[in-house]
PDB file of C-alpha atoms in Angstrom:
ATOM      1  CA  MET N 245     138.842  -4.350 179.678  1.00 35.00           C
ATOM      2  CA  ARG N 246     138.371  -5.383 183.051  1.00 36.00           C
ATOM      3  CA  GLY N 247     140.993  -5.872 185.172  1.00 36.00           C
ATOM      4  CA  GLY N 248     140.246  -8.185 188.205  1.00 39.00           C
ATOM      5  CA  GLY N 249     137.419  -7.550 190.716  1.00 38.00           C
ATOM      6  CA  GLY N 250     137.084  -4.465 188.739  1.00 38.00           C
ATOM      7  CA  ALA N 251     134.496  -2.936 186.354  1.00 35.00           C
ATOM      8  CA  ARG N 252     134.353  -3.753 182.296  1.00 40.00           C
ATOM      9  CA  ALA N 253     135.454  -0.541 181.281  1.00 40.00           C
ATOM     10  CA  GLY N 254     133.141  -0.507 178.017  1.00 40.00           C
ATOM     11  CA  LEU N 255     133.329  -3.608 176.424  1.00 47.00           C
ATOM     12  CA  GLY N 256     129.710  -4.733 176.140  1.00 46.00           C
ATOM     13  CA  ALA N 257     128.190  -8.015 177.983  1.00 51.00           C
ATOM     14  CA  ARG N 258     129.792 -11.004 177.773  1.00 59.00           C
ATOM     15  CA  PRO N 259     127.853 -14.223 177.340  1.00 58.00           C
ATOM     16  CA  ARG N 260     128.400 -16.745 179.733  1.00 59.00           C
ATOM     17  CA  ARG N 261     128.353 -19.477 177.429  1.00 66.00           C
ATOM     18  CA  TRP N 262     129.698 -18.822 173.897  1.00 69.00           C
ATOM     19  CA  GLY N 263     129.914 -22.302 172.323  1.00 68.00           C
ATOM     20  CA  PRO N 264     126.258 -21.280 170.187  1.00 70.00           C
ATOM     21  CA  TRP N 265     127.635 -17.644 170.121  1.00 73.00           C
ATOM     22  CA  ALA N 266     130.683 -18.214 168.764  1.00 75.00           C
ATOM     23  CA  ARG N 267     130.179 -20.271 165.947  1.00 77.00           C
ATOM     24  CA  GLY N 268     128.626 -16.468 163.925  1.00 80.00           C
ATOM     25  CA  LEU N 269     131.801 -14.962 164.528  1.00 89.00           C
ATOM     26  CA  GLN N 270     134.250 -14.516 162.082  1.00 94.00           C
ATOM     27  CA  ASP N 271     136.969 -17.655 162.371  1.00 93.00           C
ATOM     28  CA  LEU N 272     140.274 -16.336 161.672  1.00 95.00           C
ATOM     29  CA  SER N 273     142.199 -19.033 161.404  1.00 94.00           C
ATOM     30  CA  GLY N 274     140.234 -21.357 158.682  1.00 93.00           C
ATOM     31  CA  ASP N 275     138.947 -24.442 161.040  1.00 94.00           C
ATOM     32  CA  GLY N 276     137.065 -22.137 163.895  1.00 93.00           C
ATOM     33  CA  GLY N 277     139.826 -22.276 165.976  1.00 94.00           C
ATOM     34  CA  VAL N 278     140.019 -18.686 166.707  1.00 96.00           C
ATOM     35  CA  ARG N 279     136.878 -16.105 166.364  1.00 96.00           C
ATOM     36  CA  LYS N 280     137.225 -12.425 166.400  1.00 96.00           C
ATOM     37  CA  GLU N 281     134.548 -10.031 167.351  1.00 94.00           C
ATOM     38  CA  GLU N 282     135.688  -6.325 166.587  1.00 95.00           C
ATOM     39  CA  LEU N 283     134.180  -4.326 169.277  1.00 94.00           C
ATOM     40  CA  ARG N 284     135.780  -0.521 168.469  1.00 96.00           C
ATOM     41  CA  PRO N 285     137.498   0.004 165.101  1.00 96.00           C
ATOM     42  CA  GLY N 286     140.782   0.745 165.300  1.00 96.00           C
ATOM     43  CA  THR N 287     142.956   3.012 163.225  1.00 96.00           C
ATOM     44  CA  GLY N 288     145.329   3.049 160.570  1.00 95.00           C
ATOM     45  CA  GLN N 289     146.848  -0.688 158.852  1.00 95.00           C
ATOM     46  CA  PRO N 290     146.356  -3.499 161.248  1.00 96.00           C
ATOM     47  CA  ALA N 291     150.473  -4.757 163.140  1.00 95.00           C
ATOM     48  CA  PRO N 292     152.790  -6.546 161.234  1.00 93.00           C
ATOM     49  CA  PRO N 293     154.140  -9.977 161.815  1.00 90.00           C
ATOM     50  CA  ALA N 294     156.994  -8.420 163.684  1.00 84.00           C
ATOM     51  CA  ALA N 295     155.301  -5.591 165.278  1.00 91.00           C
ATOM     52  CA  THR N 296     156.374  -4.559 169.197  1.00 91.00           C
ATOM     53  CA  VAL N 297     152.513  -4.077 170.994  1.00 93.00           C
ATOM     54  CA  ALA N 298     151.504  -2.762 173.607  1.00 92.00           C
ATOM     55  CA  VAL N 299     148.107  -4.253 174.296  1.00 94.00           C
ATOM     56  CA  LYS N 300     145.496  -5.195 177.837  1.00 94.00           C
ATOM     57  CA  TYR N 301     144.202  -7.991 177.730  1.00 95.00           C
ATOM     58  CA  SER N 302     141.476 -10.002 180.185  1.00 94.00           C
ATOM     59  CA  GLY N 303     141.450 -14.044 179.955  1.00 94.00           C
ATOM     60  CA  TYR N 304     138.468 -15.700 180.777  1.00 94.00           C
ATOM     61  CA  LEU N 305     136.565 -19.097 181.384  1.00 93.00           C
ATOM     62  CA  GLU N 306     133.232 -20.199 180.297  1.00 86.00           C
ATOM     63  CA  HIS N 307     130.955 -19.486 182.124  1.00 83.00           C
ATOM     64  CA  ALA N 308     133.153 -17.159 185.058  1.00 86.00           C
ATOM     65  CA  ASP N 309     133.045 -13.453 185.725  1.00 85.00           C
ATOM     66  CA  GLU N 310     136.323 -13.243 186.490  1.00 90.00           C
ATOM     67  CA  PRO N 311     139.009 -13.114 184.777  1.00 92.00           C
ATOM     68  CA  PHE N 312     141.876 -16.276 184.965  1.00 92.00           C
ATOM     69  CA  CYS N 313     144.374 -13.512 183.463  1.00 92.00           C
ATOM     70  CA  THR N 314     144.365  -9.860 182.753  1.00 92.00           C
ATOM     71  CA  ASN N 315     146.901  -7.055 182.837  1.00 91.00           C
ATOM     72  CA  CYS N 316     145.067  -3.986 182.975  1.00 88.00           C
ATOM     73  CA  THR N 317     145.006  -3.605 186.875  1.00 85.00           C
ATOM     74  CA  THR N 318     148.971  -2.496 184.951  1.00 79.00           C
ATOM     75  CA  LYS N 319     149.505   1.340 185.066  1.00 75.00           C
ATOM     76  CA  LEU N 320     152.114   0.332 182.187  1.00 76.00           C
ATOM     77  CA  PRO N 321     151.598  -2.287 179.741  1.00 85.00           C
ATOM     78  CA  ARG N 322     154.902  -4.638 178.934  1.00 84.00           C
ATOM     79  CA  LEU N 323     155.305  -4.224 175.602  1.00 88.00           C
ATOM     80  CA  MET N 324     155.756  -8.198 173.788  1.00 91.00           C
ATOM     81  CA  LYS N 325     157.298  -8.472 170.780  1.00 91.00           C
ATOM     82  CA  LEU N 326     155.023  -9.969 168.145  1.00 92.00           C
ATOM     83  CA  GLY N 327     156.956 -14.178 167.893  1.00 88.00           C
ATOM     84  CA  GLU N 328     158.315 -14.140 170.351  1.00 89.00           C
ATOM     85  CA  ASP N 329     156.306 -12.716 173.892  1.00 90.00           C
ATOM     86  CA  ILE N 330     153.076 -14.233 172.791  1.00 89.00           C
ATOM     87  CA  THR N 331     152.875 -17.887 174.508  1.00 88.00           C
ATOM     88  CA  LEU N 332     149.050 -18.944 173.145  1.00 93.00           C
ATOM     89  CA  ARG N 333     149.316 -19.526 169.284  1.00 95.00           C
ATOM     90  CA  GLY N 334     145.533 -17.566 169.322  1.00 96.00           C
ATOM     91  CA  LEU N 335     146.539 -14.387 170.897  1.00 96.00           C
ATOM     92  CA  GLU N 336     149.158 -13.748 167.795  1.00 95.00           C
ATOM     93  CA  ILE N 337     146.833 -14.620 164.828  1.00 97.00           C
ATOM     94  CA  GLY N 338     144.407 -12.057 166.809  1.00 97.00           C
ATOM     95  CA  LEU N 339     146.625  -9.609 167.757  1.00 97.00           C
ATOM     96  CA  LEU N 340     147.646  -9.783 164.252  1.00 96.00           C
ATOM     97  CA  THR N 341     144.715  -8.197 162.531  1.00 97.00           C
ATOM     98  CA  MET N 342     144.280  -5.735 165.259  1.00 97.00           C
ATOM     99  CA  LYS N 343     144.824  -1.747 164.993  1.00 97.00           C
ATOM    100  CA  LYS N 344     145.762   0.965 166.814  1.00 95.00           C
ATOM    101  CA  GLY N 345     143.174   1.449 169.152  1.00 95.00           C
ATOM    102  CA  GLU N 346     141.199  -1.384 168.581  1.00 97.00           C
ATOM    103  CA  VAL N 347     139.220  -3.760 171.627  1.00 97.00           C
ATOM    104  CA  ALA N 348     137.691  -6.703 169.900  1.00 96.00           C
ATOM    105  CA  ARG N 349     137.023 -10.137 171.223  1.00 95.00           C
ATOM    106  CA  PHE N 350     138.315 -13.952 170.464  1.00 96.00           C
ATOM    107  CA  VAL N 351     137.686 -17.251 171.280  1.00 95.00           C
ATOM    108  CA  PHE N 352     140.424 -19.612 171.248  1.00 96.00           C
ATOM    109  CA  THR N 353     139.436 -23.236 170.563  1.00 95.00           C
ATOM    110  CA  PRO N 354     141.558 -25.222 172.937  1.00 96.00           C
ATOM    111  CA  VAL N 355     144.695 -26.729 170.389  1.00 96.00           C
ATOM    112  CA  TYR N 356     144.804 -22.323 169.955  1.00 97.00           C
ATOM    113  CA  ALA N 357     144.386 -21.816 173.908  1.00 96.00           C
ATOM    114  CA  TYR N 358     146.198 -24.340 176.596  1.00 95.00           C
ATOM    115  CA  GLY N 359     146.229 -27.947 174.802  1.00 94.00           C
ATOM    116  CA  GLN N 360     144.505 -30.902 175.705  1.00 93.00           C
ATOM    117  CA  GLN N 361     146.210 -30.721 179.252  1.00 93.00           C
ATOM    118  CA  GLY N 362     145.397 -26.918 180.027  1.00 91.00           C
ATOM    119  CA  CYS N 363     147.369 -24.761 182.549  1.00 91.00           C
ATOM    120  CA  PRO N 364     146.743 -26.425 186.238  1.00 89.00           C
ATOM    121  CA  PRO N 365     145.144 -24.692 188.748  1.00 89.00           C
ATOM    122  CA  LEU N 366     143.904 -22.254 186.884  1.00 91.00           C
ATOM    123  CA  ILE N 367     143.127 -24.006 183.245  1.00 93.00           C
ATOM    124  CA  PRO N 368     141.610 -27.740 182.905  1.00 94.00           C
ATOM    125  CA  PRO N 369     141.996 -29.558 180.432  1.00 95.00           C
ATOM    126  CA  ASN N 370     140.638 -28.739 176.857  1.00 94.00           C
ATOM    127  CA  ALA N 371     139.107 -25.280 177.643  1.00 94.00           C
ATOM    128  CA  THR N 372     138.289 -22.915 175.388  1.00 93.00           C
ATOM    129  CA  VAL N 373     138.641 -19.626 176.293  1.00 94.00           C
ATOM    130  CA  LEU N 374     137.434 -16.024 175.604  1.00 95.00           C
ATOM    131  CA  PHE N 375     139.887 -12.904 175.930  1.00 95.00           C
ATOM    132  CA  GLU N 376     139.378  -9.461 175.571  1.00 95.00           C
ATOM    133  CA  VAL N 377     141.248  -7.050 174.052  1.00 96.00           C
ATOM    134  CA  GLU N 378     142.458  -3.557 173.668  1.00 96.00           C
ATOM    135  CA  MET N 379     145.168  -2.917 170.822  1.00 96.00           C
ATOM    136  CA  LEU N 380     146.953   0.312 172.314  1.00 92.00           C
ATOM    137  CA  ASP N 381     149.920   0.566 170.192  1.00 90.00           C
ATOM    138  CA  PHE N 382     152.644  -0.934 168.049  1.00 92.00           C
ATOM    139  CA  LEU N 383     155.350   0.283 166.286  1.00 89.00           C
ATOM    140  CA  ASP N 384     157.628  -2.360 163.192  1.00 88.00           C
ATOM    141  CA  SER N 385     160.741  -2.669 165.255  1.00 86.00           C
ATOM    142  CA  ALA N 386     161.971  -5.484 162.382  1.00 85.00           C
ATOM    143  CA  ASP N 387     164.537  -3.518 161.766  1.00 86.00           C
ATOM    144  CA  SER N 388     165.990  -2.587 164.622  1.00 89.00           C
ATOM    145  CA  ASP N 389     165.729  -5.358 166.016  1.00 86.00           C
ATOM    146  CA  ALA N 390     167.823  -6.474 162.639  1.00 87.00           C
ATOM    147  CA  PHE N 391     170.742  -3.178 163.271  1.00 91.00           C
ATOM    148  CA  PHE N 392     170.949  -4.469 166.967  1.00 89.00           C
ATOM    149  CA  ALA N 393     171.250  -8.270 165.541  1.00 89.00           C
ATOM    150  CA  LEU N 394     174.549  -7.125 164.198  1.00 91.00           C
ATOM    151  CA  THR N 395     178.183  -7.079 164.750  1.00 90.00           C
ATOM    152  CA  ALA N 396     179.706  -3.226 165.365  1.00 86.00           C
ATOM    153  CA  GLU N 397     181.469  -4.151 162.298  1.00 87.00           C
ATOM    154  CA  GLN N 398     178.905  -4.594 160.762  1.00 89.00           C
ATOM    155  CA  GLN N 399     176.169  -1.614 162.025  1.00 88.00           C
ATOM    156  CA  ASP N 400     178.375   0.403 160.407  1.00 86.00           C
ATOM    157  CA  THR N 401     177.720  -0.787 157.132  1.00 87.00           C
ATOM    158  CA  PHE N 402     174.267  -0.825 157.702  1.00 88.00           C
ATOM    159  CA  PRO N 403     172.426   2.085 154.025  1.00 90.00           C
ATOM    160  CA  LEU N 404     172.053   5.257 155.969  1.00 92.00           C
ATOM    161  CA  GLN N 405     168.263   5.473 155.642  1.00 92.00           C
ATOM    162  CA  LYS N 406     167.086   1.822 157.031  1.00 91.00           C
ATOM    163  CA  VAL N 407     170.296   3.117 159.842  1.00 94.00           C
ATOM    164  CA  LEU N 408     168.027   6.573 160.615  1.00 95.00           C
ATOM    165  CA  LYS N 409     164.818   5.133 160.551  1.00 93.00           C
ATOM    166  CA  VAL N 410     166.544   2.463 163.318  1.00 94.00           C
ATOM    167  CA  ALA N 411     167.128   5.717 164.948  1.00 96.00           C
ATOM    168  CA  ASP N 412     162.896   6.604 164.663  1.00 95.00           C
ATOM    169  CA  THR N 413     161.699   4.016 166.188  1.00 93.00           C
ATOM    170  CA  GLU N 414     163.780   3.815 169.060  1.00 94.00           C
ATOM    171  CA  ARG N 415     162.856   7.493 169.073  1.00 96.00           C
ATOM    172  CA  GLU N 416     159.410   6.049 169.009  1.00 92.00           C
ATOM    173  CA  PHE N 417     159.618   3.514 172.123  1.00 91.00           C
ATOM    174  CA  GLY N 418     161.036   6.226 174.066  1.00 94.00           C
ATOM    175  CA  ASN N 419     158.231   8.899 173.276  1.00 94.00           C
ATOM    176  CA  TYR N 420     155.870   5.573 173.986  1.00 88.00           C
ATOM    177  CA  LEU N 421     157.990   5.092 177.609  1.00 90.00           C
ATOM    178  CA  TYR N 422     157.602   9.117 178.253  1.00 94.00           C
ATOM    179  CA  ARG N 423     153.688   9.172 178.093  1.00 88.00           C
ATOM    180  CA  LYS N 424     153.333   6.673 180.060  1.00 85.00           C
ATOM    181  CA  GLN N 425     155.365   8.198 182.495  1.00 91.00           C
ATOM    182  CA  CYS N 426     158.342   5.381 182.232  1.00 89.00           C
ATOM    183  CA  PHE N 427     161.653   7.809 182.020  1.00 95.00           C
ATOM    184  CA  GLU N 428     163.900   5.713 182.923  1.00 95.00           C
ATOM    185  CA  GLY N 429     162.824   3.627 180.193  1.00 91.00           C
ATOM    186  CA  ALA N 430     162.697   6.751 177.702  1.00 95.00           C
ATOM    187  CA  LYS N 431     165.684   7.631 178.678  1.00 97.00           C
ATOM    188  CA  GLU N 432     167.354   4.299 177.634  1.00 95.00           C
ATOM    189  CA  ARG N 433     165.414   3.866 174.515  1.00 95.00           C
ATOM    190  CA  TYR N 434     166.536   7.860 173.461  1.00 97.00           C
ATOM    191  CA  LYS N 435     170.121   6.548 174.658  1.00 97.00           C
ATOM    192  CA  ARG N 436     170.445   4.195 171.556  1.00 93.00           C
ATOM    193  CA  ALA N 437     168.625   6.195 168.750  1.00 96.00           C
ATOM    194  CA  TYR N 438     171.422   8.597 169.936  1.00 96.00           C
ATOM    195  CA  SER N 439     174.494   5.993 170.200  1.00 93.00           C
ATOM    196  CA  ILE N 440     173.268   4.595 166.084  1.00 92.00           C
ATOM    197  CA  LEU N 441     173.531   8.022 165.293  1.00 94.00           C
ATOM    198  CA  GLY N 442     177.566   9.047 165.475  1.00 88.00           C
ATOM    199  CA  ARG N 443     177.874   7.811 161.873  1.00 84.00           C
ATOM    200  CA  SER N 444     180.695   9.733 159.796  1.00 85.00           C
ATOM    201  CA  PRO N 445     178.699  11.242 156.524  1.00 87.00           C
ATOM    202  CA  SER N 446     180.044  10.428 153.090  1.00 86.00           C
ATOM    203  CA  SER N 447     178.168  13.987 152.135  1.00 92.00           C
ATOM    204  CA  VAL N 448     176.467  16.928 153.543  1.00 94.00           C
ATOM    205  CA  SER N 449     173.612  16.110 152.411  1.00 95.00           C
ATOM    206  CA  GLU N 450     174.130  12.744 154.747  1.00 94.00           C
ATOM    207  CA  GLN N 451     174.871  15.272 158.254  1.00 95.00           C
ATOM    208  CA  CYS N 452     171.387  16.848 157.817  1.00 96.00           C
ATOM    209  CA  GLN N 453     170.157  13.813 157.607  1.00 96.00           C
ATOM    210  CA  ILE N 454     171.732  12.561 160.411  1.00 96.00           C
ATOM    211  CA  ASP N 455     171.547  15.916 162.394  1.00 97.00           C
ATOM    212  CA  ALA N 456     167.818  16.012 161.964  1.00 97.00           C
ATOM    213  CA  SER N 457     167.915  12.415 163.623  1.00 97.00           C
ATOM    214  CA  LYS N 458     170.081  14.118 165.778  1.00 97.00           C
ATOM    215  CA  LEU N 459     167.967  17.223 167.074  1.00 98.00           C
ATOM    216  CA  LEU N 460     165.506  15.529 167.975  1.00 98.00           C
ATOM    217  CA  VAL N 461     167.006  12.644 170.188  1.00 98.00           C
ATOM    218  CA  LEU N 462     169.079  15.029 172.082  1.00 98.00           C
ATOM    219  CA  LEU N 463     165.822  17.194 173.015  1.00 98.00           C
ATOM    220  CA  ASN N 464     164.025  14.350 173.974  1.00 98.00           C
ATOM    221  CA  LEU N 465     167.016  13.242 176.415  1.00 98.00           C
ATOM    222  CA  SER N 466     166.800  16.698 177.479  1.00 98.00           C
ATOM    223  CA  VAL N 467     162.967  16.610 178.562  1.00 98.00           C
ATOM    224  CA  THR N 468     163.407  13.545 179.884  1.00 98.00           C
ATOM    225  CA  TYR N 469     166.938  14.536 182.206  1.00 98.00           C
ATOM    226  CA  LEU N 470     163.956  17.266 183.670  1.00 98.00           C
ATOM    227  CA  LYS N 471     162.259  14.829 184.287  1.00 97.00           C
ATOM    228  CA  LEU N 472     164.197  12.845 186.101  1.00 98.00           C
ATOM    229  CA  GLU N 473     165.546  15.512 188.497  1.00 97.00           C
ATOM    230  CA  HIS N 474     168.697  15.208 186.818  1.00 98.00           C
ATOM    231  CA  PRO N 475     169.127  19.058 185.040  1.00 97.00           C
ATOM    232  CA  ASP N 476     172.855  18.910 184.436  1.00 97.00           C
ATOM    233  CA  ARG N 477     172.022  16.443 182.196  1.00 98.00           C
ATOM    234  CA  ALA N 478     169.575  18.198 180.813  1.00 98.00           C
ATOM    235  CA  LEU N 479     172.245  20.875 180.175  1.00 98.00           C
ATOM    236  CA  MET N 480     174.578  18.881 178.167  1.00 98.00           C
ATOM    237  CA  TYR N 481     171.912  17.959 176.586  1.00 98.00           C
ATOM    238  CA  GLY N 482     170.409  20.970 175.285  1.00 98.00           C
ATOM    239  CA  GLU N 483     173.509  22.161 174.316  1.00 98.00           C
ATOM    240  CA  LYS N 484     175.118  20.157 172.821  1.00 98.00           C
ATOM    241  CA  ALA N 485     171.331  20.490 170.750  1.00 98.00           C
ATOM    242  CA  LEU N 486     172.017  23.695 170.299  1.00 98.00           C
ATOM    243  CA  GLU N 487     175.552  22.365 168.213  1.00 97.00           C
ATOM    244  CA  ILE N 488     173.118  21.447 166.062  1.00 97.00           C
ATOM    245  CA  ASP N 489     170.895  24.640 165.544  1.00 97.00           C
ATOM    246  CA  HIS N 490     171.722  27.470 168.069  1.00 97.00           C
ATOM    247  CA  ARG N 491     168.770  28.972 167.415  1.00 96.00           C
ATOM    248  CA  ASN N 492     166.219  26.324 168.441  1.00 98.00           C
ATOM    249  CA  ALA N 493     164.342  27.598 170.702  1.00 97.00           C
ATOM    250  CA  LYS N 494     162.979  23.881 172.328  1.00 97.00           C
ATOM    251  CA  ALA N 495     166.319  23.879 173.719  1.00 98.00           C
ATOM    252  CA  LEU N 496     167.124  26.808 174.080  1.00 98.00           C
ATOM    253  CA  PHE N 497     164.440  26.754 176.703  1.00 98.00           C
ATOM    254  CA  ARG N 498     165.195  23.399 178.206  1.00 98.00           C
ATOM    255  CA  CYS N 499     168.546  25.056 178.637  1.00 98.00           C
ATOM    256  CA  GLY N 500     166.994  27.665 180.748  1.00 97.00           C
ATOM    257  CA  GLN N 501     164.934  24.876 182.761  1.00 97.00           C
ATOM    258  CA  ALA N 502     167.939  23.628 183.502  1.00 97.00           C
ATOM    259  CA  CYS N 503     169.444  26.422 184.748  1.00 96.00           C
ATOM    260  CA  LEU N 504     166.806  27.471 186.753  1.00 94.00           C
ATOM    261  CA  CYS N 505     167.090  24.344 188.786  1.00 94.00           C
ATOM    262  CA  MET N 506     170.172  24.747 189.370  1.00 95.00           C
ATOM    263  CA  THR N 507     169.599  27.888 190.508  1.00 92.00           C
ATOM    264  CA  GLU N 508     171.967  29.475 187.802  1.00 93.00           C
ATOM    265  CA  TYR N 509     169.652  32.323 187.617  1.00 91.00           C
ATOM    266  CA  LYS N 510     171.768  34.054 185.569  1.00 91.00           C
ATOM    267  CA  LYS N 511     172.844  31.641 182.528  1.00 95.00           C
ATOM    268  CA  ALA N 512     168.977  30.236 182.904  1.00 94.00           C
ATOM    269  CA  ARG N 513     168.093  33.427 182.165  1.00 92.00           C
ATOM    270  CA  ASP N 514     169.948  33.936 178.958  1.00 94.00           C
ATOM    271  CA  PHE N 515     169.149  31.018 177.265  1.00 97.00           C
ATOM    272  CA  LEU N 516     165.592  31.862 178.043  1.00 96.00           C
ATOM    273  CA  VAL N 517     165.248  35.107 176.526  1.00 95.00           C
ATOM    274  CA  ARG N 518     167.373  33.448 173.293  1.00 97.00           C
ATOM    275  CA  ALA N 519     164.692  31.159 173.184  1.00 97.00           C
ATOM    276  CA  GLN N 520     161.407  34.605 173.588  1.00 96.00           C
ATOM    277  CA  GLN N 521     163.660  35.929 171.212  1.00 96.00           C
ATOM    278  CA  ILE N 522     162.551  33.682 169.109  1.00 97.00           C
ATOM    279  CA  GLU N 523     159.244  32.663 170.022  1.00 97.00           C
ATOM    280  CA  PRO N 524     157.618  35.596 171.448  1.00 95.00           C
ATOM    281  CA  PHE N 525     154.109  34.569 172.072  1.00 96.00           C
ATOM    282  CA  ASN N 526     155.121  31.137 173.445  1.00 96.00           C
ATOM    283  CA  ASN N 527     153.746  30.394 176.346  1.00 96.00           C
ATOM    284  CA  ASP N 528     156.101  27.604 178.308  1.00 96.00           C
ATOM    285  CA  ILE N 529     158.695  30.487 177.292  1.00 96.00           C
ATOM    286  CA  ASN N 530     157.185  33.437 178.942  1.00 94.00           C
ATOM    287  CA  ASN N 531     155.910  31.315 182.110  1.00 95.00           C
ATOM    288  CA  GLU N 532     158.942  30.324 182.544  1.00 94.00           C
ATOM    289  CA  LEU N 533     160.760  34.025 182.128  1.00 93.00           C
ATOM    290  CA  LYS N 534     157.978  34.400 185.180  1.00 92.00           C
ATOM    291  CA  LYS N 535     158.666  31.577 187.078  1.00 92.00           C
ATOM    292  CA  LEU N 536     162.689  32.730 186.980  1.00 91.00           C
ATOM    293  CA  ALA N 537     161.748  35.999 188.359  1.00 88.00           C
ATOM    294  CA  SER N 538     160.193  34.889 191.222  1.00 87.00           C
ATOM    295  CA  CYS N 539     162.474  32.676 191.902  1.00 85.00           C
ATOM    296  CA  TYR N 540     165.407  35.373 191.997  1.00 69.00           C
ATOM    297  CA  LYS N 541     163.404  37.427 193.901  1.00 72.00           C
ATOM    298  CA  ASP N 542     163.141  35.021 196.680  1.00 59.00           C
ATOM    299  CA  TYR N 543     166.669  34.463 196.167  1.00 53.00           C
ATOM    300  CA  MET N 544     167.525  37.413 196.960  1.00 53.00           C
ATOM    301  CA  GLU N 545     165.703  38.588 199.593  1.00 55.00           C
ATOM    302  CA  LYS N 546     166.545  35.479 201.044  1.00 57.00           C
ATOM    303  CA  GLU N 547     170.742  36.334 201.038  1.00 51.00           C
ATOM    304  CA  LYS N 548     169.648  40.210 202.337  1.00 54.00           C
ATOM    305  CA  GLU N 549     167.769  38.212 205.283  1.00 55.00           C
ATOM    306  CA  MET N 550     171.135  36.227 205.547  1.00 58.00           C
ATOM    307  CA  CYS N 551     173.834  39.585 205.375  1.00 61.00           C
ATOM    308  CA  CYS N 552     171.175  41.400 207.450  1.00 58.00           C
ATOM    309  CA  ARG N 553     172.026  38.474 210.472  1.00 57.00           C
ATOM    310  CA  MET N 554     175.133  38.239 209.717  1.00 59.00           C
ATOM    311  CA  LEU N 555     175.965  42.048 210.762  1.00 55.00           C
ATOM    312  CA  ALA N 556     173.941  41.524 213.688  1.00 57.00           C
ATOM    313  CA  SER N 557     175.837  38.413 214.922  1.00 60.00           C
ATOM    314  CA  LEU N 558     179.328  41.135 213.899  1.00 54.00           C
ATOM    315  CA  ASN N 559     177.581  43.156 216.030  1.00 55.00           C
ATOM    316  CA  SER N 560     176.328  42.238 218.941  1.00 59.00           C
ATOM    317  CA  SER N 561     180.039  40.639 219.400  1.00 55.00           C
ATOM    318  CA  HIS N 562     182.095  44.369 219.001  1.00 51.00           C
ATOM    319  CA  ALA N 563     179.464  45.229 221.680  1.00 52.00           C
TER     320      ALA N 563
END
């Protein structure tokens, strides 16, 4: 990919003139209006029609070395929903053929791009354009979008398996944002997932399925609030996770981390020791216990120093 004025990231040489070259590419539209060259294969299935995608792209006019549009300088590409957020008809067609991790080059004739009018001042009339695209990730959000478009009463009648699928999709959105260090966005997605898992089960089996889904979301919320530097909230969600599974080492670890951040050393030690008993060879837990010991030692030394200063001040006042 290529950012505005930046270097190309391993996509190979782009032809300065693509008229004759483009005719040899795969014809996606059947009329030659959308043509594709795969530069790097992806994995899995192509993006479904209702997917929400994360892509990097750069658009070029013929004979131009610099892109007229690009999002490659953005750390976190905006998530876009197919059928709603993408204005170029050709790009929509092209993205539906792409798999996760794939890099491709597309040529769009005017009818599939900016039309007879173009888009002044950047795009002249009747311009054929080339786009270089990388499919970073996508999520099939059809069920999730349909669910959140319902009223609260309608949501209550949604089949449990579909509710669980929606919660899982929202959690996956949160995971994507978390990996990109967009913690506020991740938190909101996790909260959306958690909000729909409060329904009353009709059997023990349903309760187990709901609890399993809730547990994953609560653990994610706990670690996200730690990243957001709200350890009190991290502790709250960690303890909710422990209500579901009191022997969950990850939940105990998160609670211990939160208490350590709040300098509640005894509570931190209790949580971390319990986690260590369950997973004695977990390096993260053991390292956190070492960190706790170091913090507690520093804390006690500062307390001792403060007491000494107070005593010295009292003795001088009575001298």
